[in-house]
Coordinates of C-alpha atoms and ligand atoms in Angstrom, one line a residue:
M178 CA 108.3 108.9 108.4
E179 CA 105.0 109.4 106.6
L180 CA 102.7 112.2 107.5
K181 CA 99.2 111.0 107.2
I182 CA 95.8 112.2 108.2
T183 CA 94.4 110.1 110.7
N184 CA 91.1 112.0 111.5
I185 CA 89.2 115.5 111.3
V186 CA 86.6 116.8 113.4
A187 CA 84.5 120.1 112.9
R188 CA 82.3 122.1 115.2
E189 CA 80.2 124.9 115.5
V190 CA 82.0 128.0 117.0
L191 CA 80.8 131.6 117.2
D192 CA 82.6 134.4 115.2
C193 CA 83.0 138.2 116.3
R194 CA 79.3 139.0 115.6
G195 CA 78.6 136.0 117.6
N196 CA 77.2 134.3 114.6
P197 CA 78.0 130.6 114.4
T198 CA 80.7 129.2 112.2
V199 CA 83.1 126.3 111.5
Q200 CA 86.2 125.3 113.4
V201 CA 88.3 122.4 111.9
D202 CA 90.4 120.0 113.3
V203 CA 93.3 118.1 111.2
V204 CA 94.8 115.1 113.2
V205 CA 97.9 113.9 111.6
N206 CA 99.5 110.8 112.8
D207 CA 97.0 110.4 115.6
E208 CA 98.8 113.2 117.5
I209 CA 99.8 116.5 115.8
L210 CA 96.7 119.0 115.6
G211 CA 96.1 121.7 112.7
R212 CA 93.2 123.8 113.6
A213 CA 91.5 126.8 111.5
D214 CA 88.1 128.8 111.9
V215 CA 86.5 129.9 109.3
P216 CA 85.3 134.0 108.7
A217 CA 82.1 135.3 107.2
G218 CA 81.9 138.1 105.1
K219 CA 78.6 140.8 105.5
S220 CA 79.0 142.8 102.3
T221 CA 79.7 140.0 100.1
G222 CA 79.9 139.5 96.6
A223 CA 77.5 137.3 94.1
H224 CA 80.6 135.8 93.0
E225 CA 81.9 134.2 96.1
A226 CA 82.2 130.5 96.8
Q227 CA 78.6 129.2 98.9
E228 CA 78.3 128.4 102.5
V229 CA 76.0 125.9 103.8
R230 CA 73.9 127.2 106.4
D231 CA 71.0 125.2 108.2
G232 CA 68.2 128.2 107.8
G233 CA 65.1 126.9 110.3
K234 CA 64.9 128.6 113.7
R235 CA 68.2 127.8 115.8
F236 CA 70.3 130.6 115.5
G237 CA 67.9 132.4 113.2
G238 CA 69.0 130.0 110.6
L239 CA 72.8 130.7 110.6
G240 CA 73.7 127.2 112.3
V241 CA 76.5 125.6 110.8
Q242 CA 75.9 121.9 111.7
K243 CA 74.9 120.9 108.1
A244 CA 78.3 121.6 106.9
I245 CA 79.4 119.9 110.0
A246 CA 77.8 116.9 109.3
G247 CA 79.6 117.0 105.6
V248 CA 82.7 117.1 107.5
A249 CA 82.5 114.3 109.7
E250 CA 80.3 111.9 107.1
E251 CA 82.1 112.6 103.5
I252 CA 85.0 114.7 103.9
A253 CA 86.7 112.8 107.0
P254 CA 86.4 109.5 105.3
A255 CA 87.6 110.7 101.8
L256 CA 90.7 112.5 103.5
R257 CA 91.6 109.8 106.1
G258 CA 94.9 108.0 105.4
R259 CA 96.1 110.5 102.7
R260 CA 99.3 112.8 103.0
V261 CA 98.5 115.8 104.8
T262 CA 101.2 117.6 103.0
D263 CA 99.7 116.9 99.6
Q264 CA 98.0 120.2 100.1
R265 CA 97.0 120.5 96.0
A266 CA 95.7 117.1 96.0
L267 CA 93.8 117.3 99.3
D268 CA 92.1 120.8 97.7
Q269 CA 91.4 118.9 94.5
A270 CA 89.9 116.0 96.4
L271 CA 87.4 118.2 98.3
I272 CA 86.7 120.2 94.9
A273 CA 86.0 117.0 93.4
L274 CA 83.9 115.4 96.5
D275 CA 81.8 118.5 96.6
G276 CA 81.5 118.6 92.8
T277 CA 79.5 122.0 92.3
P278 CA 81.1 124.8 90.6
N279 CA 80.8 127.0 94.0
K280 CA 81.2 124.6 96.9
A281 CA 77.6 125.1 97.5
R282 CA 76.7 121.2 98.1
L283 CA 79.3 120.8 100.8
G284 CA 80.2 124.2 101.7
A285 CA 82.7 126.8 101.2
N286 CA 82.6 127.3 104.8
A287 CA 83.5 123.4 105.2
I288 CA 85.9 122.8 102.7
L289 CA 88.1 125.8 103.8
G290 CA 87.6 125.0 107.4
V291 CA 89.7 121.5 106.3
S292 CA 91.9 123.1 104.0
L293 CA 93.3 125.6 106.3
A294 CA 93.3 122.9 109.2
A295 CA 95.2 120.6 106.7
A296 CA 97.8 123.3 106.3
R297 CA 98.4 124.3 109.6
A298 CA 98.6 120.3 110.9
A299 CA 101.1 119.9 108.0
A300 CA 103.4 122.8 109.0
A301 CA 103.2 121.7 112.6
A302 CA 104.1 117.9 111.6
L303 CA 107.3 119.4 109.9
R304 CA 108.0 122.1 112.9
V305 CA 107.9 125.2 110.7
P306 CA 105.7 128.0 111.0
L307 CA 103.0 128.3 108.4
Y308 CA 104.2 131.2 106.6
K309 CA 107.8 129.5 106.1
Y310 CA 105.4 125.9 105.2
I311 CA 104.0 128.0 102.2
N312 CA 107.3 129.7 101.3
V313 CA 110.4 129.2 102.3
N314 CA 111.6 132.8 101.0
A315 CA 108.7 134.3 103.4
H316 CA 109.9 137.6 104.8
V317 CA 107.8 140.6 103.7
L318 CA 105.9 142.0 106.7
P319 CA 102.6 143.9 105.3
V320 CA 101.9 147.1 105.1
P321 CA 98.8 147.5 107.3
L322 CA 95.7 149.3 105.9
L323 CA 94.1 150.6 109.0
N324 CA 90.5 150.8 108.9
Y325 CA 89.4 154.2 111.2
I326 CA 85.7 154.9 110.0
N327 CA 83.4 152.5 109.2
G328 CA 80.4 152.8 107.1
G329 CA 78.2 150.7 104.5
K330 CA 76.8 147.5 105.9
H331 CA 79.8 147.4 108.4
A332 CA 77.9 150.5 110.6
S333 CA 74.4 151.7 112.0
N334 CA 75.5 155.0 110.2
D335 CA 74.2 156.5 106.8
L336 CA 78.2 156.8 105.3
E337 CA 77.7 155.2 102.5
F338 CA 81.6 154.2 101.6
Q339 CA 82.4 151.3 103.8
E340 CA 86.0 151.9 104.5
F341 CA 88.1 154.6 105.5
C342 CA 91.7 153.6 106.3
I343 CA 94.9 154.9 106.9
F344 CA 98.1 153.4 105.2
P345 CA 101.2 153.8 107.2
V346 CA 103.7 153.2 104.3
G347 CA 106.5 155.3 105.7
A348 CA 106.8 153.1 109.1
E349 CA 110.2 151.6 109.1
T350 CA 108.6 148.5 110.8
F351 CA 105.5 146.6 111.2
K352 CA 106.2 147.6 114.9
E353 CA 106.3 151.1 114.3
A354 CA 103.2 151.1 112.0
M355 CA 101.4 149.9 114.8
E356 CA 102.8 152.5 117.6
I357 CA 101.4 155.4 114.3
G358 CA 98.5 153.3 113.9
W359 CA 97.8 153.6 118.0
A360 CA 98.5 157.4 118.0
V361 CA 96.5 158.4 114.9
Y362 CA 93.2 156.0 116.6
E363 CA 93.2 157.7 119.7
E364 CA 93.5 161.4 118.1
L365 CA 90.6 160.4 116.0
R366 CA 88.4 159.4 119.0
T367 CA 89.2 162.5 120.7
I368 CA 88.0 164.8 117.4
I369 CA 85.0 162.4 117.1
I370 CA 83.8 162.9 120.6
D371 CA 84.3 166.5 120.4
K372 CA 82.4 166.8 117.3
Y373 CA 79.6 164.4 117.7
G374 CA 79.2 163.6 121.2
K375 CA 80.7 160.5 123.1
I376 CA 78.4 158.1 122.0
A377 CA 79.9 158.5 118.5
A378 CA 83.2 157.0 119.3
N379 CA 81.3 153.6 119.2
V380 CA 82.8 151.4 116.6
G381 CA 81.6 149.0 113.6
D382 CA 82.2 145.7 112.8
E383 CA 85.8 146.2 111.8
G384 CA 86.7 148.5 114.9
G385 CA 86.9 151.9 113.1
F386 CA 84.6 154.5 114.6
A387 CA 81.0 154.9 113.3
P388 CA 79.8 158.6 114.0
P389 CA 76.9 159.8 112.5
I390 CA 78.2 161.3 109.0
V391 CA 76.9 161.4 105.2
K392 CA 79.6 162.5 103.7
V393 CA 82.4 160.9 102.5
R394 CA 84.8 164.0 102.7
E395 CA 83.7 164.8 106.0
A396 CA 84.9 161.3 106.9
L397 CA 88.3 161.9 105.5
D398 CA 88.6 165.5 107.3
N399 CA 88.5 164.0 110.3
I400 CA 90.9 161.2 109.6
L401 CA 93.4 163.7 108.1
L402 CA 93.3 166.0 111.3
A403 CA 93.5 163.2 113.5
V404 CA 96.8 162.1 111.5
K405 CA 97.9 166.1 111.4
R406 CA 97.4 165.8 115.2
S407 CA 99.3 162.7 115.7
G408 CA 102.4 164.3 113.7
Y409 CA 102.7 161.0 111.3
E410 CA 101.7 163.0 108.5
E411 CA 104.8 162.2 106.6
K412 CA 104.2 158.5 107.0
I413 CA 100.3 158.2 106.2
V414 CA 98.9 158.0 103.0
Y415 CA 95.2 157.0 102.9
G416 CA 93.0 154.4 101.4
L417 CA 89.1 153.6 100.6
D418 CA 87.0 150.5 100.3
C419 CA 84.2 152.2 98.9
A420 CA 82.3 148.2 98.5
A421 CA 80.3 150.0 95.6
T422 CA 78.3 146.6 94.6
H423 CA 76.3 147.7 97.8
L424 CA 75.9 151.3 96.4
Y425 CA 74.6 150.1 92.7
D426 CA 71.0 150.0 91.5
P427 CA 70.5 147.7 89.5
E428 CA 66.9 149.5 87.7
T429 CA 68.7 152.5 87.0
G430 CA 72.4 151.4 86.7
K431 CA 73.7 154.0 88.8
Y432 CA 75.0 154.3 92.2
H433 CA 73.4 156.1 95.2
L434 CA 75.7 158.5 97.1
E435 CA 75.3 161.3 99.5
G436 CA 71.5 161.4 98.4
N437 CA 72.1 161.5 94.3
L438 CA 72.0 158.8 91.8
L439 CA 75.5 159.1 89.7
S440 CA 76.5 156.9 86.7
T441 CA 79.8 155.7 86.1
D442 CA 81.2 158.7 84.7
E443 CA 79.8 160.9 87.6
L444 CA 81.1 158.5 89.9
L445 CA 84.6 158.4 88.3
A446 CA 84.5 162.2 88.5
F447 CA 83.8 162.3 92.2
Y448 CA 87.0 159.8 92.8
K449 CA 89.2 162.2 90.7
D450 CA 88.0 165.3 92.6
L451 CA 88.7 163.5 95.8
L452 CA 92.2 162.5 94.6
K453 CA 92.7 166.3 94.4
S454 CA 92.1 166.7 98.1
Y455 CA 93.7 164.1 99.9
P456 CA 96.6 161.6 99.3
I457 CA 94.5 158.2 98.7
V458 CA 96.4 155.5 97.0
T459 CA 94.5 152.6 97.0
I460 CA 90.9 152.4 96.2
E461 CA 88.9 149.0 96.9
D462 CA 85.6 148.2 94.8
P463 CA 85.0 151.9 93.5
F464 CA 82.6 150.2 91.2
S465 CA 80.3 147.5 91.3
E466 CA 81.3 144.1 90.8
D467 CA 80.1 143.8 87.1
D468 CA 81.2 147.2 85.9
V469 CA 84.4 146.3 84.1
D470 CA 84.1 149.8 82.2
G471 CA 84.0 151.5 85.6
F472 CA 87.1 149.5 86.7
V473 CA 88.7 149.9 83.4
R474 CA 88.3 153.6 83.7
A475 CA 89.1 153.7 87.3
T476 CA 92.4 152.1 86.6
Q477 CA 93.6 154.2 83.5
E478 CA 92.3 157.9 84.6
L479 CA 92.5 157.6 88.3
G480 CA 96.7 156.3 88.5
I481 CA 96.7 154.8 92.1
Q482 CA 95.9 151.0 93.1
I483 CA 92.5 149.7 92.1
V484 CA 91.8 146.9 94.2
G485 CA 89.1 144.4 93.3
D486 CA 87.5 142.5 96.0
D487 CA 83.5 141.6 95.0
F488 CA 84.9 142.7 91.4
F489 CA 87.3 139.5 91.4
C490 CA 86.3 137.2 94.5
T491 CA 89.7 135.8 94.7
N492 CA 88.4 133.7 91.7
P493 CA 91.2 132.6 89.4
A494 CA 88.7 132.7 86.6
R495 CA 87.6 136.3 87.0
I496 CA 91.3 137.8 87.4
K497 CA 92.3 136.1 84.1
E498 CA 89.4 137.2 82.1
R499 CA 89.2 140.4 83.7
A500 CA 92.7 141.5 84.3
A501 CA 93.4 141.0 80.6
L502 CA 91.2 143.8 80.1
G503 CA 92.8 146.0 81.9
A504 CA 90.2 146.2 84.7
G505 CA 91.9 146.9 88.2
N506 CA 95.4 146.7 89.1
A507 CA 95.2 144.8 92.4
L508 CA 93.6 141.5 93.7
L509 CA 91.9 141.5 97.4
W510 CA 92.8 138.3 98.7
K511 CA 90.0 136.3 100.7
V512 CA 90.5 132.6 101.0
N513 CA 86.9 132.1 102.1
Q514 CA 85.6 133.9 99.0
I515 CA 86.9 130.9 96.9
G516 CA 87.4 128.1 99.5
T517 CA 90.3 126.5 99.4
L518 CA 94.1 127.6 99.9
S519 CA 95.5 126.0 96.7
E520 CA 93.1 128.0 94.6
A521 CA 93.9 131.0 96.7
L522 CA 97.6 130.7 96.4
D523 CA 96.5 130.4 92.4
A524 CA 94.6 133.2 92.6
A525 CA 97.6 135.3 94.0
E526 CA 99.9 133.9 91.7
L527 CA 98.0 135.0 88.6
A528 CA 97.8 138.4 90.4
Y529 CA 101.7 139.0 90.2
R530 CA 102.0 137.6 86.7
H531 CA 99.6 140.4 85.8
S532 CA 102.0 142.9 87.7
F533 CA 99.0 143.3 90.1
G534 CA 99.5 144.4 94.0
V535 CA 98.1 142.0 96.3
M536 CA 96.0 142.9 99.6
V537 CA 95.4 140.2 101.9
S538 CA 92.1 140.6 103.9
E539 CA 89.8 139.3 106.2
R540 CA 86.2 139.3 106.7
S541 CA 84.1 141.7 108.9
G542 CA 83.2 138.5 110.5
E543 CA 86.1 137.2 111.8
T544 CA 87.2 134.9 114.9
E545 CA 90.2 134.7 116.7
D546 CA 92.0 132.9 114.3
P547 CA 94.8 135.0 113.0
I548 CA 95.7 132.3 110.3
I549 CA 95.5 135.5 107.5
S550 CA 98.9 136.6 109.1
D551 CA 100.6 133.7 108.1
L552 CA 99.2 133.7 104.9
V553 CA 100.2 137.7 104.1
V554 CA 103.8 136.8 105.3
G555 CA 103.7 133.2 103.1
I556 CA 102.9 135.3 99.9
N557 CA 105.2 138.2 100.5
A558 CA 101.9 140.4 99.8
G559 CA 103.0 143.4 101.3
Q560 CA 99.7 144.7 102.3
I561 CA 97.3 143.8 104.7
K562 CA 93.4 144.9 105.8
T563 CA 92.2 143.3 108.9
G564 CA 90.1 146.4 110.5
A565 CA 91.2 148.7 112.9
A566 CA 93.8 147.3 115.7
V567 CA 91.1 147.4 118.6
R568 CA 88.8 144.2 119.1
G569 CA 90.3 140.8 120.0
E570 CA 89.5 139.2 116.5
R571 CA 91.2 142.2 114.7
T572 CA 94.2 142.5 117.5
A573 CA 95.1 138.5 116.9
K574 CA 96.3 139.3 113.5
Y575 CA 98.3 142.0 114.1
N576 CA 99.6 140.5 117.5
R577 CA 100.7 137.0 115.2
L578 CA 102.5 139.6 112.8
L579 CA 104.4 141.3 115.4
Q580 CA 105.5 137.8 116.4
I581 CA 106.5 137.0 112.5
E582 CA 108.5 140.0 112.7
E583 CA 110.6 139.3 115.5
E584 CA 111.1 135.7 114.3
L585 CA 112.5 137.0 111.0
G586 CA 114.5 139.3 112.5
S587 CA 116.8 140.4 110.1
C588 CA 115.5 138.7 107.4
G589 CA 112.3 140.2 107.4
A590 CA 111.5 143.7 105.3
Y591 CA 108.3 145.9 106.4
A592 CA 106.7 146.5 102.9
G593 CA 106.2 150.0 103.3
G594 CA 108.6 152.1 101.0
N595 CA 107.1 149.8 97.8
F596 CA 104.4 152.0 98.1
K597 CA 105.5 155.6 98.3
T598 CA 105.1 155.6 94.5
P599 CA 102.5 153.0 93.9
F600 CA 101.5 152.3 90.2
Ligands
LIG999 P1 83.0 141.6 104.3 O1 83.7 143.1 103.8 O2 84.2 140.6 104.9 O3 81.6 141.9 105.1 O4 82.5 141.1 102.9 C1 85.1 143.6 103.9 C2 85.2 143.7 102.6 O5 84.5 144.4 101.7 O6 86.3 144.2 102.2
LIG1000 ZN1 85.6 144.9 99.9

């Protein structure tokens, strides 16, 4: 039977910060439903695909009724009657209908909602889980990069780096990674309350604690102590997201850090020193989104995984250009940075062709939709970053991965061991 899109409906729902976002239903043959929510970033890159938001007073300008009107008035009429399993053709039609290079007219939020909901609807119509619809050989359960101390734009403290994470590469299964994660998180809660008082155990946007810390080393020392007390030291290495685009001062060309202004050279020296003290295996956005030289040097000189978030923006053109220069060796993969599923899949494929790692990522403004869990298994990426394993919009992703691990049974493989000697 032909699987045809018979209707597309978009609505305004709320993300975890309480801000409006787009939810889309794609209906196949008048009965099968695919639904997807669109997340939103806060520490965004300048080169991301553009959302459409309403402006004006309602929701402080963040409403998405214009984006939704675009789905009703333009996208739904254009896609009705088309085969839902033609993901690439559907995405190309969306890109052509929008007509701008960065999806600014109809909005990456509207377009991505339709693109993801179509994939969900197709998988539902074919009665396969989304990860299998994407890839018949999907089987890799990712190592979670658990974000336990929040700073930067995600917290109300003065810690400049955005994410301080544990990476339980030594777990045998994803389920065990969650058990380890719980033990460390609870130890860290106790340490933070003892040192900074109970108010310091409040959490930031991604569920990590947001204590009143300024120094990078102090944040790391607390996490290392928590890991030591948990008894899981042998199974855990560490990761950072410096989100350095937001530390960069364009006037001086330097980076704000701990009361100093650092050149690219000086910041690189800071990282080298950190690596002497801590078993950090992955650093995301160590330099700003257009500091290509910084990325090249970090990749050559630090000898660990250097992940580009704002730096690549999940954009195939940027990956092609910058990977060729040796800038970075891993892609942070955020579907809403590029705005359609097939372009995001192209970005991952390109990354693999350059022997890059791929880390699938949430946004700080998530909903309870766990679609990235199916996607990370679908592309066998082996790494996921979706905050601490607390708060419903984060646990939704981890819980979906627990289900997938159970579904895959002996066909599933936890990616952990692959990261014992990264790059
Ligand atoms: P964002 O942050 O979703 O606020 O952009 C996530 C990240 O920088 O990785
Ligand atoms: Zn980032």
